[in-house]
PDB file of C-alpha atoms in Angstrom:
ATOM      1  CA  GLY A  76     -58.645 154.263 -12.296  1.00 63.00           C
ATOM      2  CA  GLN A  77     -62.416 154.036 -11.695  1.00 80.00           C
ATOM      3  CA  GLU A  78     -64.800 155.100 -14.299  1.00 88.00           C
ATOM      4  CA  ILE A  79     -66.290 158.647 -13.774  1.00 91.00           C
ATOM      5  CA  PRO A  80     -69.859 158.338 -13.108  1.00 90.00           C
ATOM      6  CA  GLN A  81     -72.469 159.853 -15.529  1.00 93.00           C
ATOM      7  CA  THR A  82     -74.504 162.652 -13.910  1.00 94.00           C
ATOM      8  CA  GLU A  83     -78.195 163.310 -14.680  1.00 95.00           C
ATOM      9  CA  TYR A  84     -79.064 166.864 -14.605  1.00 96.00           C
ATOM     10  CA  THR A  85     -82.530 168.173 -14.044  1.00 97.00           C
ATOM     11  CA  GLU A  86     -84.267 170.505 -16.451  1.00 97.00           C
ATOM     12  CA  ASP A  87     -83.665 173.465 -13.986  1.00 97.00           C
ATOM     13  CA  GLU A  88     -80.014 172.540 -13.819  1.00 97.00           C
ATOM     14  CA  VAL A  89     -79.697 172.529 -17.604  1.00 97.00           C
ATOM     15  CA  LYS A  90     -81.553 175.832 -17.748  1.00 97.00           C
ATOM     16  CA  THR A  91     -79.193 177.291 -15.258  1.00 97.00           C
ATOM     17  CA  TRP A  92     -76.207 176.141 -17.450  1.00 98.00           C
ATOM     18  CA  GLY A  93     -77.724 177.870 -20.444  1.00 97.00           C
ATOM     19  CA  ILE A  94     -78.082 181.096 -18.566  1.00 97.00           C
ATOM     20  CA  VAL A  95     -74.473 180.957 -17.475  1.00 96.00           C
ATOM     21  CA  TRP A  96     -73.344 179.951 -20.971  1.00 97.00           C
ATOM     22  CA  ASP A  97     -75.232 182.921 -22.516  1.00 96.00           C
ATOM     23  CA  GLN A  98     -73.554 185.337 -20.068  1.00 94.00           C
ATOM     24  CA  MET A  99     -70.206 183.963 -20.765  1.00 93.00           C
ATOM     25  CA  GLU A 100     -70.418 183.998 -24.493  1.00 91.00           C
ATOM     26  CA  ASP A 101     -70.064 187.690 -24.800  1.00 89.00           C
ATOM     27  CA  LEU A 102     -67.148 187.672 -22.383  1.00 90.00           C
ATOM     28  CA  TRP A 103     -65.389 184.960 -24.193  1.00 91.00           C
ATOM     29  CA  ASP A 104     -65.657 187.028 -27.366  1.00 89.00           C
ATOM     30  CA  LYS A 105     -64.342 190.165 -25.734  1.00 88.00           C
ATOM     31  CA  TYR A 106     -61.755 188.938 -23.317  1.00 87.00           C
ATOM     32  CA  ALA A 107     -60.577 185.260 -23.863  1.00 89.00           C
ATOM     33  CA  CYS A 108     -57.186 184.710 -25.404  1.00 87.00           C
ATOM     34  CA  LYS A 109     -56.918 182.982 -28.728  1.00 89.00           C
ATOM     35  CA  GLU A 110     -55.872 179.693 -27.035  1.00 91.00           C
ATOM     36  CA  TYR A 111     -59.012 179.558 -24.966  1.00 92.00           C
ATOM     37  CA  LYS A 112     -61.240 180.316 -27.994  1.00 94.00           C
ATOM     38  CA  ALA A 113     -59.542 177.507 -30.092  1.00 95.00           C
ATOM     39  CA  SER A 114     -59.918 175.076 -27.090  1.00 96.00           C
ATOM     40  CA  MET A 115     -63.497 176.084 -26.621  1.00 96.00           C
ATOM     41  CA  ASN A 116     -64.130 175.350 -30.264  1.00 97.00           C
ATOM     42  CA  LEU A 117     -62.565 171.917 -29.774  1.00 97.00           C
ATOM     43  CA  MET A 118     -64.714 171.302 -26.803  1.00 97.00           C
ATOM     44  CA  LYS A 119     -67.812 172.220 -28.801  1.00 97.00           C
ATOM     45  CA  LYS A 120     -66.926 169.861 -31.550  1.00 97.00           C
ATOM     46  CA  HIS A 121     -65.729 166.814 -29.513  1.00 97.00           C
ATOM     47  CA  CYS A 122     -67.193 167.152 -26.033  1.00 96.00           C
ATOM     48  CA  ASN A 123     -70.867 168.176 -26.626  1.00 95.00           C
ATOM     49  CA  TYR A 124     -70.180 171.736 -25.193  1.00 96.00           C
ATOM     50  CA  ASN A 125     -73.281 173.900 -25.884  1.00 97.00           C
ATOM     51  CA  ARG A 126     -75.875 175.940 -24.044  1.00 97.00           C
ATOM     52  CA  ASN A 127     -78.509 173.182 -24.055  1.00 97.00           C
ATOM     53  CA  THR A 128     -76.579 170.326 -22.484  1.00 96.00           C
ATOM     54  CA  ILE A 129     -74.238 170.011 -19.505  1.00 97.00           C
ATOM     55  CA  PRO A 130     -71.453 167.885 -20.806  1.00 97.00           C
ATOM     56  CA  GLN A 131     -70.410 164.746 -19.022  1.00 97.00           C
ATOM     57  CA  ILE A 132     -67.084 164.920 -17.221  1.00 96.00           C
ATOM     58  CA  SER A 133     -66.114 161.415 -18.412  1.00 96.00           C
ATOM     59  CA  PHE A 134     -66.422 162.360 -21.991  1.00 96.00           C
ATOM     60  CA  ILE A 135     -64.417 165.454 -21.473  1.00 97.00           C
ATOM     61  CA  SER A 136     -61.635 163.712 -19.624  1.00 97.00           C
ATOM     62  CA  SER A 137     -61.307 161.086 -22.271  1.00 97.00           C
ATOM     63  CA  PHE A 138     -60.944 163.740 -24.837  1.00 98.00           C
ATOM     64  CA  LEU A 139     -58.416 165.654 -22.789  1.00 98.00           C
ATOM     65  CA  GLN A 140     -56.423 162.510 -22.303  1.00 97.00           C
ATOM     66  CA  LEU A 141     -56.084 162.056 -25.931  1.00 97.00           C
ATOM     67  CA  GLN A 142     -55.459 165.745 -26.731  1.00 97.00           C
ATOM     68  CA  THR A 143     -52.975 166.597 -23.995  1.00 97.00           C
ATOM     69  CA  ASN A 144     -52.844 163.732 -21.502  1.00 97.00           C
ATOM     70  CA  PHE A 145     -54.778 165.832 -18.898  1.00 97.00           C
ATOM     71  CA  ARG A 146     -57.656 164.068 -16.958  1.00 97.00           C
ATOM     72  CA  LEU A 147     -60.466 165.335 -14.930  1.00 97.00           C
ATOM     73  CA  ARG A 148     -61.236 163.772 -11.490  1.00 96.00           C
ATOM     74  CA  PRO A 149     -64.592 164.407  -9.901  1.00 95.00           C
ATOM     75  CA  VAL A 150     -64.654 165.716  -6.332  1.00 94.00           C
ATOM     76  CA  ALA A 151     -67.654 166.491  -3.993  1.00 90.00           C
ATOM     77  CA  GLY A 152     -66.473 170.006  -3.232  1.00 87.00           C
ATOM     78  CA  LEU A 153     -63.432 172.046  -2.257  1.00 87.00           C
ATOM     79  CA  ILE A 154     -60.282 170.298  -1.557  1.00 90.00           C
ATOM     80  CA  SER A 155     -57.060 171.562   0.024  1.00 88.00           C
ATOM     81  CA  SER A 156     -54.969 173.872  -2.073  1.00 80.00           C
ATOM     82  CA  ARG A 157     -52.036 171.460  -1.597  1.00 81.00           C
ATOM     83  CA  ASP A 158     -54.047 168.463  -3.063  1.00 89.00           C
ATOM     84  CA  PHE A 159     -55.488 170.559  -5.796  1.00 87.00           C
ATOM     85  CA  LEU A 160     -52.116 171.849  -6.971  1.00 83.00           C
ATOM     86  CA  ASN A 161     -50.425 168.509  -6.545  1.00 89.00           C
ATOM     87  CA  GLY A 162     -53.067 167.046  -8.859  1.00 94.00           C
ATOM     88  CA  LEU A 163     -52.115 169.583 -11.608  1.00 92.00           C
ATOM     89  CA  ALA A 164     -48.444 168.463 -11.212  1.00 92.00           C
ATOM     90  CA  PHE A 165     -49.655 165.116 -12.583  1.00 95.00           C
ATOM     91  CA  ARG A 166     -51.994 166.573 -15.147  1.00 96.00           C
ATOM     92  CA  THR A 167     -55.138 166.007 -13.104  1.00 96.00           C
ATOM     93  CA  PHE A 168     -57.754 168.638 -12.587  1.00 96.00           C
ATOM     94  CA  PHE A 169     -60.231 168.013  -9.643  1.00 96.00           C
ATOM     95  CA  CYS A 170     -63.662 169.030 -10.854  1.00 94.00           C
ATOM     96  CA  THR A 171     -67.093 169.337  -9.234  1.00 93.00           C
ATOM     97  CA  GLN A 172     -70.182 167.784 -10.832  1.00 93.00           C
ATOM     98  CA  TYR A 173     -72.906 169.751  -9.119  1.00 93.00           C
ATOM     99  CA  ILE A 174     -74.268 172.994 -10.348  1.00 95.00           C
ATOM    100  CA  ARG A 175     -75.227 176.155  -8.633  1.00 95.00           C
ATOM    101  CA  HIS A 176     -78.765 176.816  -7.408  1.00 93.00           C
ATOM    102  CA  PRO A 177     -81.179 178.015 -10.088  1.00 92.00           C
ATOM    103  CA  SER A 178     -82.439 180.897  -8.036  1.00 94.00           C
ATOM    104  CA  MET A 179     -79.017 182.565  -8.418  1.00 93.00           C
ATOM    105  CA  PRO A 180     -77.679 181.303 -11.755  1.00 93.00           C
ATOM    106  CA  LEU A 181     -74.971 183.944 -11.883  1.00 91.00           C
ATOM    107  CA  TYR A 182     -73.468 183.347  -8.541  1.00 91.00           C
ATOM    108  CA  THR A 183     -72.067 180.536  -6.701  1.00 89.00           C
ATOM    109  CA  PRO A 184     -70.170 180.687  -3.249  1.00 88.00           C
ATOM    110  CA  GLU A 185     -67.801 178.029  -4.437  1.00 87.00           C
ATOM    111  CA  PRO A 186     -66.668 176.333  -7.636  1.00 90.00           C
ATOM    112  CA  ASP A 187     -69.421 174.323  -9.534  1.00 94.00           C
ATOM    113  CA  ILE A 188     -69.498 172.746 -12.934  1.00 95.00           C
ATOM    114  CA  CYS A 189     -70.157 175.965 -14.643  1.00 95.00           C
ATOM    115  CA  HIS A 190     -67.072 177.426 -13.115  1.00 93.00           C
ATOM    116  CA  GLU A 191     -65.102 174.435 -13.904  1.00 94.00           C
ATOM    117  CA  LEU A 192     -66.175 173.508 -17.324  1.00 96.00           C
ATOM    118  CA  LEU A 193     -66.730 177.052 -18.687  1.00 95.00           C
ATOM    119  CA  GLY A 194     -63.714 178.714 -16.988  1.00 92.00           C
ATOM    120  CA  HIS A 195     -60.763 176.422 -16.467  1.00 92.00           C
ATOM    121  CA  VAL A 196     -61.282 173.170 -18.415  1.00 96.00           C
ATOM    122  CA  PRO A 197     -61.124 174.472 -22.061  1.00 95.00           C
ATOM    123  CA  MET A 198     -57.469 175.459 -21.450  1.00 94.00           C
ATOM    124  CA  PHE A 199     -56.609 171.835 -20.745  1.00 96.00           C
ATOM    125  CA  ALA A 200     -57.104 171.142 -24.303  1.00 97.00           C
ATOM    126  CA  ASP A 201     -54.116 173.349 -25.306  1.00 94.00           C
ATOM    127  CA  ARG A 202     -50.800 171.467 -25.103  1.00 94.00           C
ATOM    128  CA  ASP A 203     -48.503 174.436 -24.560  1.00 90.00           C
ATOM    129  CA  PHE A 204     -50.775 175.499 -21.531  1.00 89.00           C
ATOM    130  CA  CYS A 205     -50.705 172.111 -20.223  1.00 92.00           C
ATOM    131  CA  ASP A 206     -46.995 171.741 -20.448  1.00 90.00           C
ATOM    132  CA  PHE A 207     -46.652 175.251 -18.651  1.00 84.00           C
ATOM    133  CA  SER A 208     -49.096 174.228 -15.984  1.00 85.00           C
ATOM    134  CA  GLN A 209     -47.522 170.847 -15.284  1.00 89.00           C
ATOM    135  CA  ALA A 210     -44.012 172.342 -15.139  1.00 83.00           C
ATOM    136  CA  CYS A 211     -45.243 175.144 -12.709  1.00 78.00           C
ATOM    137  CA  HIS A 212     -47.098 172.738 -10.475  1.00 81.00           C
ATOM    138  CA  ALA A 213     -44.439 170.083 -10.563  1.00 83.00           C
ATOM    139  CA  LEU A 214     -42.065 172.897  -9.292  1.00 77.00           C
ATOM    140  CA  LEU A 215     -44.520 173.687  -6.485  1.00 76.00           C
ATOM    141  CA  LEU A 216     -43.824 170.151  -5.046  1.00 78.00           C
ATOM    142  CA  THR A 217     -40.366 171.337  -4.467  1.00 75.00           C
ATOM    143  CA  VAL A 218     -41.183 174.592  -2.619  1.00 71.00           C
ATOM    144  CA  SER A 219     -41.530 175.223   1.181  1.00 65.00           C
ATOM    145  CA  SER A 220     -45.088 175.666   2.522  1.00 62.00           C
ATOM    146  CA  ARG A 221     -44.314 179.261   3.348  1.00 54.00           C
ATOM    147  CA  ARG A 222     -43.705 180.035  -0.290  1.00 60.00           C
ATOM    148  CA  ASN A 223     -46.767 178.090  -1.390  1.00 60.00           C
ATOM    149  CA  ILE A 224     -49.079 181.200  -0.799  1.00 54.00           C
ATOM    150  CA  LEU A 225     -47.061 183.367  -3.338  1.00 59.00           C
ATOM    151  CA  SER A 226     -46.733 180.369  -5.638  1.00 60.00           C
ATOM    152  CA  CYS A 227     -50.541 179.931  -5.589  1.00 58.00           C
ATOM    153  CA  VAL A 228     -51.181 183.387  -6.574  1.00 53.00           C
ATOM    154  CA  LEU A 229     -48.648 183.243  -9.378  1.00 59.00           C
ATOM    155  CA  LEU A 230     -50.141 179.922 -10.591  1.00 56.00           C
ATOM    156  CA  PHE A 231     -53.744 181.059 -10.432  1.00 52.00           C
ATOM    157  CA  PHE A 232     -52.953 184.068 -12.518  1.00 52.00           C
ATOM    158  CA  PRO A 233     -52.845 182.167 -15.779  1.00 51.00           C
ATOM    159  CA  TYR A 234     -56.188 180.439 -14.972  1.00 48.00           C
ATOM    160  CA  SER A 235     -58.017 183.679 -14.828  1.00 43.00           C
ATOM    161  CA  TYR A 236     -56.440 185.970 -17.373  1.00 45.00           C
ATOM    162  CA  THR A 237     -55.128 185.698 -20.932  1.00 44.00           C
ATOM    163  CA  ILE A 238     -52.603 182.995 -20.687  1.00 45.00           C
ATOM    164  CA  GLY A 239     -51.464 183.150 -24.260  1.00 46.00           C
ATOM    165  CA  ASP A 240     -50.112 186.693 -24.091  1.00 49.00           C
ATOM    166  CA  TRP A 241     -48.587 186.234 -20.608  1.00 44.00           C
ATOM    167  CA  ILE A 242     -46.876 183.003 -21.486  1.00 45.00           C
ATOM    168  CA  GLY A 243     -45.612 184.615 -24.641  1.00 47.00           C
ATOM    169  CA  LYS A 244     -44.149 187.587 -22.772  1.00 47.00           C
ATOM    170  CA  LEU A 245     -42.262 185.186 -20.539  1.00 46.00           C
ATOM    171  CA  GLY A 246     -40.962 183.366 -23.469  1.00 46.00           C
ATOM    172  CA  CYS A 247     -42.534 180.007 -22.244  1.00 44.00           C
ATOM    173  CA  LYS A 248     -42.889 177.369 -24.882  1.00 43.00           C
ATOM    174  CA  ARG A 249     -42.748 173.576 -24.169  1.00 40.00           C
ATOM    175  CA  ARG A 250     -38.886 173.513 -23.527  1.00 40.00           C
ATOM    176  CA  GLY A 251     -38.752 176.656 -21.689  1.00 43.00           C
ATOM    177  CA  CYS A 252     -41.588 176.143 -18.997  1.00 45.00           C
ATOM    178  CA  THR A 253     -39.619 174.877 -16.099  1.00 45.00           C
ATOM    179  CA  GLN A 254     -36.879 177.785 -16.439  1.00 46.00           C
ATOM    180  CA  ALA A 255     -39.660 180.372 -16.623  1.00 46.00           C
ATOM    181  CA  CYS A 256     -41.332 178.827 -13.516  1.00 46.00           C
ATOM    182  CA  LYS A 257     -38.067 178.943 -11.666  1.00 48.00           C
ATOM    183  CA  VAL A 258     -37.773 182.617 -12.451  1.00 48.00           C
ATOM    184  CA  LEU A 259     -41.233 183.372 -11.241  1.00 48.00           C
ATOM    185  CA  LEU A 260     -40.808 181.512  -8.022  1.00 47.00           C
ATOM    186  CA  ALA A 261     -37.089 182.834  -7.310  1.00 49.00           C
TER     187      ALA A 261
END
């Protein structure tokens, strides 16, 4: 594959990142599951995650490949849900590199690097989550288009909420992921 290009962020963009980081820090403490918190600590230690620097996707992707065999692939904007979900079946997360406008640091009409790196990406440092995600998305490759809408809803749930407790309640561990996904999609 091609190398992921480095992105130079302006002072205003880094300031925007810092504002979003500060807003999220309290929310992580209150609401994030233990897996997310552990993964975020790994990202801080190994990927230069902090409020003063926007980490480079190439460094994060290299770390994730070593940690869980997940990789990041930059995209210019929204892609089809089918392409996005298919990527996850092959442990690839499509990720934007641009950042929201500094005039509205706590809002963006579509996913940006704050959304990707502070929301989704830390969980890709957790092997159990990655195995579960890959199993679910690989299963999606086999379902009809009509069922994809329900499948998308079911699969986006763990990206937004406390995956650790949810997976635990389903009894999903590495060997049980595929069966749990089949139950969800039956």
